[in-house]
PDB file of C-alpha atoms in Angstrom:
ATOM      1  CA  MET A  28      86.730 123.877 127.153  1.00 97.00           C
ATOM      2  CA  LYS A  29      89.758 122.606 129.563  1.00 98.00           C
ATOM      3  CA  VAL A  30      93.153 120.587 127.834  1.00 98.00           C
ATOM      4  CA  VAL A  31      94.216 117.954 129.823  1.00 98.00           C
ATOM      5  CA  THR A  32      97.393 116.051 129.710  1.00 98.00           C
ATOM      6  CA  ILE A  33      99.743 113.780 131.893  1.00 96.00           C
ATOM      7  CA  ALA A  34     103.125 114.290 133.015  1.00 95.00           C
ATOM      8  CA  SER A  35     105.156 112.643 135.457  1.00 92.00           C
ATOM      9  CA  ASP A  36     108.472 115.232 135.039  1.00 94.00           C
ATOM     10  CA  LEU A  37     107.282 118.835 135.000  1.00 96.00           C
ATOM     11  CA  ASP A  38     110.629 119.860 133.562  1.00 96.00           C
ATOM     12  CA  GLN A  39     110.484 117.743 130.305  1.00 96.00           C
ATOM     13  CA  PRO A  40     112.010 119.850 127.729  1.00 96.00           C
ATOM     14  CA  PHE A  41     108.948 119.191 125.482  1.00 96.00           C
ATOM     15  CA  LEU A  42     106.356 120.245 128.014  1.00 97.00           C
ATOM     16  CA  GLN A  43     108.282 123.111 129.196  1.00 95.00           C
ATOM     17  CA  ARG A  44     109.250 124.868 126.013  1.00 95.00           C
ATOM     18  CA  LEU A  45     106.503 123.709 123.723  1.00 96.00           C
ATOM     19  CA  LEU A  46     103.580 122.422 125.120  1.00 97.00           C
ATOM     20  CA  ILE A  47     102.642 125.115 127.956  1.00 96.00           C
ATOM     21  CA  PRO A  48     103.772 128.409 126.328  1.00 95.00           C
ATOM     22  CA  SER A  49     102.079 127.240 122.796  1.00 96.00           C
ATOM     23  CA  CYS A  50      98.670 126.843 125.543  1.00 96.00           C
ATOM     24  CA  GLY A  51      99.758 129.911 126.572  1.00 95.00           C
ATOM     25  CA  ILE A  52      99.997 132.160 123.834  1.00 95.00           C
ATOM     26  CA  LEU A  53      96.877 130.988 122.514  1.00 96.00           C
ATOM     27  CA  GLY A  54      94.927 131.271 125.044  1.00 95.00           C
ATOM     28  CA  LEU A  55      94.167 127.516 126.119  1.00 97.00           C
ATOM     29  CA  ASP A  56      93.127 126.997 129.797  1.00 97.00           C
ATOM     30  CA  LEU A  57      95.918 124.209 129.686  1.00 98.00           C
ATOM     31  CA  ILE A  58      95.330 121.376 133.400  1.00 98.00           C
ATOM     32  CA  ILE A  59      98.714 119.205 133.641  1.00 98.00           C
ATOM     33  CA  LEU A  60      97.332 116.338 136.103  1.00 96.00           C
ATOM     34  CA  HIS A  61     100.971 115.574 137.846  1.00 94.00           C
ATOM     35  CA  SER A  62     101.516 111.556 138.137  1.00 89.00           C
ATOM     36  CA  THR A  63     103.369 111.591 141.433  1.00 84.00           C
ATOM     37  CA  GLN A  64     104.209 107.845 142.043  1.00 77.00           C
ATOM     38  CA  GLU A  65     106.709 106.097 141.230  1.00 76.00           C
ATOM     39  CA  GLY A  66     106.662 103.598 138.333  1.00 73.00           C
ATOM     40  CA  PHE A  67     104.498 105.601 136.266  1.00 75.00           C
ATOM     41  CA  ARG A  68     103.382 103.473 132.471  1.00 74.00           C
ATOM     42  CA  HIS A  69     100.923 104.615 129.872  1.00 70.00           C
ATOM     43  CA  SER A  70      98.240 101.723 130.992  1.00 73.00           C
ATOM     44  CA  ASP A  71      98.207 104.449 134.267  1.00 82.00           C
ATOM     45  CA  LYS A  72      97.003 107.222 132.101  1.00 88.00           C
ATOM     46  CA  ARG A  73      93.753 106.105 132.354  1.00 90.00           C
ATOM     47  CA  SER A  74      92.908 105.913 136.028  1.00 91.00           C
ATOM     48  CA  ILE A  75      94.076 108.786 136.256  1.00 93.00           C
ATOM     49  CA  PHE A  76      92.287 110.692 133.854  1.00 96.00           C
ATOM     50  CA  THR A  77      88.798 108.992 134.902  1.00 96.00           C
ATOM     51  CA  ASP A  78      89.655 109.924 138.262  1.00 94.00           C
ATOM     52  CA  TYR A  79      90.056 113.679 136.799  1.00 96.00           C
ATOM     53  CA  LEU A  80      86.900 113.515 134.345  1.00 97.00           C
ATOM     54  CA  ALA A  81      84.764 111.900 137.799  1.00 96.00           C
ATOM     55  CA  ARG A  82      86.384 114.355 140.564  1.00 95.00           C
ATOM     56  CA  HIS A  83      86.420 117.867 138.251  1.00 95.00           C
ATOM     57  CA  ALA A  84      84.964 118.104 135.155  1.00 96.00           C
ATOM     58  CA  ASP A  85      81.246 118.762 134.576  1.00 97.00           C
ATOM     59  CA  ALA A  86      79.653 116.669 132.509  1.00 97.00           C
ATOM     60  CA  ASP A  87      78.552 118.782 128.905  1.00 97.00           C
ATOM     61  CA  GLU A  88      82.196 120.265 129.558  1.00 98.00           C
ATOM     62  CA  LEU A  89      84.646 120.327 126.249  1.00 98.00           C
ATOM     63  CA  ILE A  90      87.679 118.421 127.110  1.00 98.00           C
ATOM     64  CA  VAL A  91      91.090 118.279 123.983  1.00 98.00           C
ATOM     65  CA  PHE A  92      93.591 115.461 125.960  1.00 98.00           C
ATOM     66  CA  THR A  93      96.799 115.560 124.484  1.00 98.00           C
ATOM     67  CA  ASP A  94     100.178 113.760 125.505  1.00 97.00           C
ATOM     68  CA  ALA A  95     102.597 116.057 127.198  1.00 97.00           C
ATOM     69  CA  TYR A  96     105.885 115.132 125.840  1.00 97.00           C
ATOM     70  CA  ASP A  97     105.452 115.177 122.212  1.00 97.00           C
ATOM     71  CA  THR A  98     102.900 118.173 121.245  1.00 98.00           C
ATOM     72  CA  LEU A  99     102.005 121.286 120.820  1.00 98.00           C
ATOM     73  CA  PHE A 100      99.019 123.722 119.643  1.00 98.00           C
ATOM     74  CA  ILE A 101      99.214 125.886 117.119  1.00 97.00           C
ATOM     75  CA  ARG A 102      95.366 126.773 116.822  1.00 97.00           C
ATOM     76  CA  GLY A 103      92.919 127.942 119.588  1.00 97.00           C
ATOM     77  CA  GLU A 104      89.813 127.307 121.430  1.00 97.00           C
ATOM     78  CA  GLN A 105      86.846 129.040 118.423  1.00 97.00           C
ATOM     79  CA  HIS A 106      89.337 126.868 115.718  1.00 97.00           C
ATOM     80  CA  ILE A 107      89.010 123.515 118.046  1.00 98.00           C
ATOM     81  CA  GLU A 108      85.489 123.966 118.981  1.00 98.00           C
ATOM     82  CA  ASP A 109      84.077 125.042 115.507  1.00 97.00           C
ATOM     83  CA  LEU A 110      85.736 122.010 113.255  1.00 97.00           C
ATOM     84  CA  TYR A 111      84.750 119.579 116.536  1.00 98.00           C
ATOM     85  CA  THR A 112      81.138 120.129 114.851  1.00 97.00           C
ATOM     86  CA  SER A 113      81.503 119.147 112.065  1.00 96.00           C
ATOM     87  CA  PHE A 114      82.140 115.249 113.351  1.00 98.00           C
ATOM     88  CA  SER A 115      78.896 113.547 114.108  1.00 97.00           C
ATOM     89  CA  GLN A 116      80.227 111.633 116.292  1.00 98.00           C
ATOM     90  CA  PRO A 117      81.064 113.103 119.566  1.00 98.00           C
ATOM     91  CA  VAL A 118      84.399 112.364 120.541  1.00 98.00           C
ATOM     92  CA  VAL A 119      86.424 112.759 117.963  1.00 98.00           C
ATOM     93  CA  PHE A 120      90.313 110.781 118.042  1.00 98.00           C
ATOM     94  CA  GLY A 121      93.495 112.262 116.375  1.00 98.00           C
ATOM     95  CA  ALA A 122      94.615 109.464 113.387  1.00 97.00           C
ATOM     96  CA  GLU A 123      97.953 108.114 112.103  1.00 95.00           C
ATOM     97  CA  ALA A 124      99.183 106.000 109.035  1.00 91.00           C
ATOM     98  CA  GLY A 125     100.593 103.142 110.855  1.00 89.00           C
ATOM     99  CA  SER A 126      98.896 100.705 113.366  1.00 92.00           C
ATOM    100  CA  TRP A 127     100.789 101.287 116.488  1.00 90.00           C
ATOM    101  CA  PRO A 128     100.994  99.227 118.562  1.00 92.00           C
ATOM    102  CA  LEU A 129      99.321  96.050 116.446  1.00 93.00           C
ATOM    103  CA  GLY A 130     101.080  96.478 113.099  1.00 89.00           C
ATOM    104  CA  ALA A 131      99.287  93.908 110.705  1.00 89.00           C
ATOM    105  CA  LEU A 132      96.985  92.777 113.351  1.00 93.00           C
ATOM    106  CA  GLY A 133      95.678  96.187 113.301  1.00 94.00           C
ATOM    107  CA  PHE A 134      94.727  95.989 109.389  1.00 93.00           C
ATOM    108  CA  ALA A 135      92.984  93.195 109.714  1.00 94.00           C
ATOM    109  CA  LEU A 136      90.696  94.226 112.710  1.00 96.00           C
ATOM    110  CA  LEU A 137      89.687  96.965 109.836  1.00 93.00           C
ATOM    111  CA  ASP A 138      85.817  95.741 108.749  1.00 89.00           C
ATOM    112  CA  THR A 139      86.299  98.663 105.925  1.00 90.00           C
ATOM    113  CA  PRO A 140      88.529 100.014 103.190  1.00 92.00           C
ATOM    114  CA  PRO A 141      90.923 102.321 105.257  1.00 92.00           C
ATOM    115  CA  ILE A 142      90.607 106.077 104.765  1.00 94.00           C
ATOM    116  CA  TYR A 143      93.051 107.657 103.644  1.00 93.00           C
ATOM    117  CA  PRO A 144      95.950 109.485 104.855  1.00 93.00           C
ATOM    118  CA  TYR A 145      95.998 108.276 107.903  1.00 95.00           C
ATOM    119  CA  PRO A 146      93.751 105.068 108.561  1.00 95.00           C
ATOM    120  CA  PHE A 147      94.286 104.436 112.231  1.00 96.00           C
ATOM    121  CA  LEU A 148      93.239 105.723 115.980  1.00 97.00           C
ATOM    122  CA  ASN A 149      96.063 107.535 117.756  1.00 96.00           C
ATOM    123  CA  SER A 150      95.531 108.351 121.043  1.00 96.00           C
ATOM    124  CA  GLY A 151      97.742 111.540 121.642  1.00 96.00           C
ATOM    125  CA  GLY A 152      94.837 114.039 120.816  1.00 98.00           C
ATOM    126  CA  PHE A 153      91.682 113.729 121.468  1.00 98.00           C
ATOM    127  CA  VAL A 154      88.316 115.853 122.220  1.00 98.00           C
ATOM    128  CA  GLY A 155      84.860 115.067 123.303  1.00 98.00           C
ATOM    129  CA  PRO A 156      82.188 116.072 126.687  1.00 98.00           C
ATOM    130  CA  ALA A 157      83.593 114.634 129.869  1.00 98.00           C
ATOM    131  CA  GLY A 158      80.154 112.956 130.482  1.00 98.00           C
ATOM    132  CA  VAL A 159      80.622 110.544 127.383  1.00 98.00           C
ATOM    133  CA  LEU A 160      84.333 109.780 128.123  1.00 98.00           C
ATOM    134  CA  LEU A 161      84.009 108.781 131.645  1.00 98.00           C
ATOM    135  CA  ASP A 162      80.815 107.273 130.136  1.00 98.00           C
ATOM    136  CA  LEU A 163      83.385 105.100 127.737  1.00 98.00           C
ATOM    137  CA  TYR A 164      85.773 104.535 130.119  1.00 97.00           C
ATOM    138  CA  ASN A 165      83.489 102.849 133.196  1.00 96.00           C
ATOM    139  CA  ARG A 166      82.022 100.484 130.445  1.00 97.00           C
ATOM    140  CA  TYR A 167      85.329  99.160 129.029  1.00 97.00           C
ATOM    141  CA  PRO A 168      86.864  98.914 132.350  1.00 95.00           C
ATOM    142  CA  LYS A 169      89.967  96.688 129.837  1.00 95.00           C
ATOM    143  CA  PRO A 170      90.499  96.933 126.387  1.00 97.00           C
ATOM    144  CA  PRO A 171      87.499  95.008 124.568  1.00 98.00           C
ATOM    145  CA  SER A 172      89.464  92.211 123.136  1.00 98.00           C
ATOM    146  CA  GLU A 173      86.655  89.289 123.831  1.00 97.00           C
ATOM    147  CA  ARG A 174      84.432  91.411 120.821  1.00 97.00           C
ATOM    148  CA  PHE A 175      87.355  90.822 117.706  1.00 98.00           C
ATOM    149  CA  GLU A 176      87.446  86.792 116.753  1.00 97.00           C
ATOM    150  CA  LEU A 177      91.006  87.425 115.334  1.00 97.00           C
ATOM    151  CA  LEU A 178      91.782  87.993 118.816  1.00 97.00           C
ATOM    152  CA  GLU A 179      90.047  85.691 120.435  1.00 97.00           C
ATOM    153  CA  LYS A 180      91.423  82.724 118.220  1.00 97.00           C
ATOM    154  CA  LEU A 181      94.998  84.329 118.561  1.00 97.00           C
ATOM    155  CA  ARG A 182      94.706  83.323 122.545  1.00 96.00           C
ATOM    156  CA  LEU A 183      94.354  79.679 122.260  1.00 97.00           C
ATOM    157  CA  PHE A 184      97.713  79.642 120.421  1.00 96.00           C
ATOM    158  CA  ASP A 185      99.024  81.806 123.815  1.00 96.00           C
ATOM    159  CA  TYR A 186      98.724  85.019 121.468  1.00 96.00           C
ATOM    160  CA  ASP A 187      96.844  87.174 123.968  1.00 97.00           C
ATOM    161  CA  THR A 188      97.417  90.823 122.944  1.00 97.00           C
ATOM    162  CA  ASP A 189      95.699  92.270 126.529  1.00 96.00           C
ATOM    163  CA  GLU A 190      98.936  90.811 127.699  1.00 96.00           C
ATOM    164  CA  ARG A 191     101.376  91.663 125.298  1.00 93.00           C
ATOM    165  CA  TYR A 192      99.891  95.363 124.824  1.00 93.00           C
ATOM    166  CA  ALA A 193      99.269  96.370 128.556  1.00 90.00           C
ATOM    167  CA  PHE A 194     101.526  98.914 128.317  1.00 89.00           C
ATOM    168  CA  SER A 195      99.535 100.656 125.349  1.00 92.00           C
ATOM    169  CA  ASP A 196      96.843 103.367 126.324  1.00 93.00           C
ATOM    170  CA  GLN A 197      96.198 103.500 121.916  1.00 94.00           C
ATOM    171  CA  TYR A 198      95.901  99.370 121.887  1.00 96.00           C
ATOM    172  CA  TYR A 199      93.076 100.046 124.581  1.00 97.00           C
ATOM    173  CA  TRP A 200      91.384 102.800 122.627  1.00 97.00           C
ATOM    174  CA  THR A 201      92.277 101.660 118.999  1.00 97.00           C
ATOM    175  CA  LEU A 202      89.702  98.318 120.078  1.00 98.00           C
ATOM    176  CA  VAL A 203      86.962 100.791 121.541  1.00 98.00           C
ATOM    177  CA  GLN A 204      86.875 103.312 118.773  1.00 98.00           C
ATOM    178  CA  LEU A 205      86.369  99.807 116.623  1.00 98.00           C
ATOM    179  CA  VAL A 206      83.290  98.969 119.358  1.00 98.00           C
ATOM    180  CA  GLU A 207      82.221 102.601 119.422  1.00 98.00           C
ATOM    181  CA  GLY A 208      82.169 103.876 115.922  1.00 97.00           C
ATOM    182  CA  GLY A 209      78.555 105.597 116.699  1.00 97.00           C
ATOM    183  CA  THR A 210      79.847 107.545 119.390  1.00 98.00           C
ATOM    184  CA  VAL A 211      84.023 107.968 118.653  1.00 98.00           C
ATOM    185  CA  ALA A 212      84.983 109.520 115.234  1.00 98.00           C
ATOM    186  CA  LEU A 213      88.632 109.326 113.493  1.00 98.00           C
ATOM    187  CA  ASP A 214      89.981 112.817 111.899  1.00 98.00           C
ATOM    188  CA  HIS A 215      91.451 110.421 109.222  1.00 97.00           C
ATOM    189  CA  LYS A 216      92.098 114.032 107.135  1.00 97.00           C
ATOM    190  CA  ALA A 217      93.712 115.915 109.990  1.00 97.00           C
ATOM    191  CA  LEU A 218      91.471 118.696 110.208  1.00 97.00           C
ATOM    192  CA  LEU A 219      91.744 119.143 114.275  1.00 98.00           C
ATOM    193  CA  PHE A 220      94.687 116.790 114.974  1.00 98.00           C
ATOM    194  CA  GLU A 221      97.802 115.977 112.836  1.00 97.00           C
ATOM    195  CA  ASN A 222     100.595 113.484 113.414  1.00 96.00           C
ATOM    196  CA  LEU A 223     104.136 114.367 111.998  1.00 92.00           C
ATOM    197  CA  GLY A 224     105.829 110.923 112.598  1.00 83.00           C
ATOM    198  CA  PRO A 225     107.465 108.913 109.926  1.00 77.00           C
ATOM    199  CA  ARG A 226     104.669 107.123 107.268  1.00 73.00           C
ATOM    200  CA  VAL A 227     105.629 103.628 108.223  1.00 69.00           C
ATOM    201  CA  PRO A 228     103.667 100.083 106.648  1.00 62.00           C
ATOM    202  CA  ASP A 229     104.443  98.329 109.487  1.00 67.00           C
ATOM    203  CA  VAL A 230     106.063  99.678 112.964  1.00 65.00           C
ATOM    204  CA  TRP A 231     107.343  96.604 113.969  1.00 68.00           C
ATOM    205  CA  ASP A 232     109.739  96.655 110.588  1.00 75.00           C
ATOM    206  CA  LEU A 233     113.282  95.209 111.286  1.00 76.00           C
ATOM    207  CA  LYS A 234     114.751  98.926 109.368  1.00 79.00           C
ATOM    208  CA  ILE A 235     112.333 101.170 112.051  1.00 79.00           C
ATOM    209  CA  LEU A 236     113.679  99.295 115.185  1.00 82.00           C
ATOM    210  CA  LEU A 237     117.077  99.069 114.614  1.00 88.00           C
ATOM    211  CA  GLY A 238     116.640 103.694 113.515  1.00 87.00           C
ATOM    212  CA  HIS A 239     115.765 103.749 116.763  1.00 85.00           C
ATOM    213  CA  TYR A 240     118.047 100.899 118.627  1.00 91.00           C
ATOM    214  CA  GLU A 241     120.896 103.427 116.631  1.00 94.00           C
ATOM    215  CA  PHE A 242     119.007 106.229 118.214  1.00 93.00           C
ATOM    216  CA  TYR A 243     119.151 105.395 121.851  1.00 92.00           C
ATOM    217  CA  ALA A 244     122.709 104.196 121.052  1.00 95.00           C
ATOM    218  CA  GLN A 245     124.548 107.040 119.494  1.00 94.00           C
ATOM    219  CA  ASP A 246     121.701 109.919 119.420  1.00 93.00           C
ATOM    220  CA  ARG A 247     122.071 112.690 117.343  1.00 94.00           C
ATOM    221  CA  LYS A 248     124.922 111.291 115.595  1.00 94.00           C
ATOM    222  CA  ALA A 249     122.604 108.251 114.038  1.00 94.00           C
ATOM    223  CA  ALA A 250     122.308 107.979 110.725  1.00 94.00           C
ATOM    224  CA  SER A 251     118.595 107.209 111.380  1.00 92.00           C
ATOM    225  CA  TYR A 252     118.510 110.717 113.385  1.00 94.00           C
ATOM    226  CA  ARG A 253     119.772 112.221 110.532  1.00 95.00           C
ATOM    227  CA  GLU A 254     117.507 110.959 108.322  1.00 94.00           C
ATOM    228  CA  GLU A 255     114.694 111.900 110.263  1.00 93.00           C
ATOM    229  CA  ARG A 256     115.467 115.430 110.443  1.00 95.00           C
ATOM    230  CA  GLU A 257     115.847 116.250 106.793  1.00 96.00           C
ATOM    231  CA  ARG A 258     112.277 114.443 106.925  1.00 94.00           C
ATOM    232  CA  LEU A 259     111.015 117.006 109.274  1.00 94.00           C
ATOM    233  CA  GLU A 260     112.378 119.932 108.045  1.00 95.00           C
ATOM    234  CA  GLU A 261     111.157 119.283 104.436  1.00 95.00           C
ATOM    235  CA  LEU A 262     107.694 118.619 106.058  1.00 94.00           C
ATOM    236  CA  LEU A 263     107.288 121.661 108.193  1.00 96.00           C
ATOM    237  CA  ARG A 264     107.719 123.585 104.857  1.00 95.00           C
ATOM    238  CA  THR A 265     104.297 123.268 104.726  1.00 95.00           C
ATOM    239  CA  PRO A 266     102.222 125.237 107.516  1.00 96.00           C
ATOM    240  CA  SER A 267      99.731 122.094 108.933  1.00 96.00           C
ATOM    241  CA  GLN A 268      96.066 123.347 109.078  1.00 96.00           C
ATOM    242  CA  ALA A 269      95.269 120.922 112.039  1.00 98.00           C
ATOM    243  CA  ALA A 270      94.837 122.884 115.730  1.00 98.00           C
ATOM    244  CA  HIS A 271      97.217 119.927 117.133  1.00 98.00           C
ATOM    245  CA  ILE A 272     100.616 118.891 115.997  1.00 98.00           C
ATOM    246  CA  HIS A 273     102.612 115.053 117.196  1.00 97.00           C
ATOM    247  CA  PHE A 274     105.331 114.611 116.667  1.00 96.00           C
ATOM    248  CA  SER A 275     105.066 110.549 117.978  1.00 90.00           C
ATOM    249  CA  ASN A 276     108.815 109.907 117.289  1.00 89.00           C
ATOM    250  CA  PRO A 277     111.575 110.203 119.464  1.00 91.00           C
ATOM    251  CA  MET A 278     113.912 110.915 116.491  1.00 93.00           C
ATOM    252  CA  SER A 279     110.966 113.678 115.527  1.00 94.00           C
ATOM    253  CA  LYS A 280     111.061 115.043 119.023  1.00 95.00           C
ATOM    254  CA  ALA A 281     113.917 115.227 119.292  1.00 96.00           C
ATOM    255  CA  ALA A 282     114.429 116.670 115.875  1.00 96.00           C
ATOM    256  CA  VAL A 283     112.051 119.577 117.186  1.00 96.00           C
ATOM    257  CA  LEU A 284     113.947 120.711 119.700  1.00 96.00           C
ATOM    258  CA  ASP A 285     116.992 120.816 117.846  1.00 97.00           C
ATOM    259  CA  LEU A 286     115.282 123.186 115.247  1.00 96.00           C
ATOM    260  CA  LEU A 287     114.120 125.128 118.442  1.00 95.00           C
ATOM    261  CA  ASP A 288     117.309 125.621 119.990  1.00 95.00           C
ATOM    262  CA  GLU A 289     119.099 126.655 116.584  1.00 95.00           C
ATOM    263  CA  GLY A 290     116.445 129.088 115.795  1.00 93.00           C
ATOM    264  CA  ARG A 291     115.218 127.091 112.450  1.00 94.00           C
ATOM    265  CA  LEU A 292     111.563 126.528 113.247  1.00 95.00           C
ATOM    266  CA  PRO A 293     109.301 127.732 110.315  1.00 95.00           C
ATOM    267  CA  ASP A 294     107.477 130.854 111.320  1.00 93.00           C
ATOM    268  CA  TRP A 295     104.572 128.666 111.874  1.00 94.00           C
ATOM    269  CA  LEU A 296     105.695 126.954 114.563  1.00 93.00           C
ATOM    270  CA  ARG A 297     107.893 130.211 116.083  1.00 90.00           C
ATOM    271  CA  GLU A 298     104.280 131.530 116.212  1.00 89.00           C
ATOM    272  CA  VAL A 299     104.087 130.005 119.141  1.00 92.00           C
ATOM    273  CA  THR A 300     106.657 128.650 121.139  1.00 88.00           C
ATOM    274  CA  GLY A 301     107.972 132.302 122.240  1.00 78.00           C
ATOM    275  CA  SER A 302     107.220 133.866 125.877  1.00 69.00           C
ATOM    276  CA  ASN A 303     103.806 133.557 126.967  1.00 68.00           C
ATOM    277  CA  PRO A 304     101.815 137.401 126.527  1.00 67.00           C
ATOM    278  CA  PRO A 305     101.569 139.782 129.579  1.00 67.00           C
ATOM    279  CA  GLY A 306      98.626 138.579 131.759  1.00 65.00           C
ATOM    280  CA  ALA A 307      98.379 135.047 130.264  1.00 68.00           C
ATOM    281  CA  SER A 308      98.049 132.420 132.771  1.00 74.00           C
ATOM    282  CA  GLY A 309     100.096 129.433 133.077  1.00 87.00           C
ATOM    283  CA  PRO A 310      99.016 125.809 133.878  1.00 94.00           C
ATOM    284  CA  THR A 311      96.638 124.600 136.218  1.00 94.00           C
ATOM    285  CA  ILE A 312      98.746 121.686 138.204  1.00 94.00           C
ATOM    286  CA  LEU A 313      96.873 118.652 140.035  1.00 93.00           C
ATOM    287  CA  SER A 314      99.041 116.584 141.684  1.00 87.00           C
ATOM    288  CA  HIS A 315      97.809 112.539 141.659  1.00 76.00           C
ATOM    289  CA  GLU A 316      98.998 109.312 142.819  1.00 65.00           C
ATOM    290  CA  LEU A 317      96.977 106.514 142.271  1.00 56.00           C
ATOM    291  CA  ARG A 318      95.296 104.570 145.223  1.00 54.00           C
TER     292      ARG A 318
END
């Protein structure tokens, strides 16, 4: 099994201080695909990851993909493999409470009742055999939006979701999963992947957006940061049962790093944020530039 991530900044604090140490302590084989081109976009992840799968991975090799700058692992390979086999589909994605980036449109695309507590796909962590993942990428070189009557109708009014959300890898995988439900499962119960970002009814809610703008302008002095930090500290009192934790919010990510600096992370997280044990290998770094 390989853990694969994509990073344009190898010195990014969350990557260096949380993701890499957690993989080392747990004995996970981490591969960092270092994107060296300027102007890296989230949508570039598909091309970079496809190239890795085609050139470096065996078809039956189990691959865990993770975001680089806001995730860490708290359980190792055997735990991941055991829970992965409990799903009937060969690919399993993490899930979250909100629908990013589609907002309320994401609610309308579901043709079955939502499964709680995490109804919607989150692309910050997923797992599957390299060959199956590569086949999905090859069969869907672009988001399959033409398969959805609602999105086609919106296009008639010059509301093209492919253009609006081209920046988002999660938009791509959301549509693929809805089309390929027999191949791609969602981890609705956070057995493998847990998203600890705030639960919001609509990601485009004005209060949510203003909170982010306030944080970008005022940093740690922002009331929105203080509220998020308090929420996160309370949440982290209870250990997660998942293997992979995703802090998918800029304020959540900042708060975790601050708690790390202050020595205030709970024991269940502190166990995977120290120094690597003697003899542990570091990540493998593969440089990549889009052609």
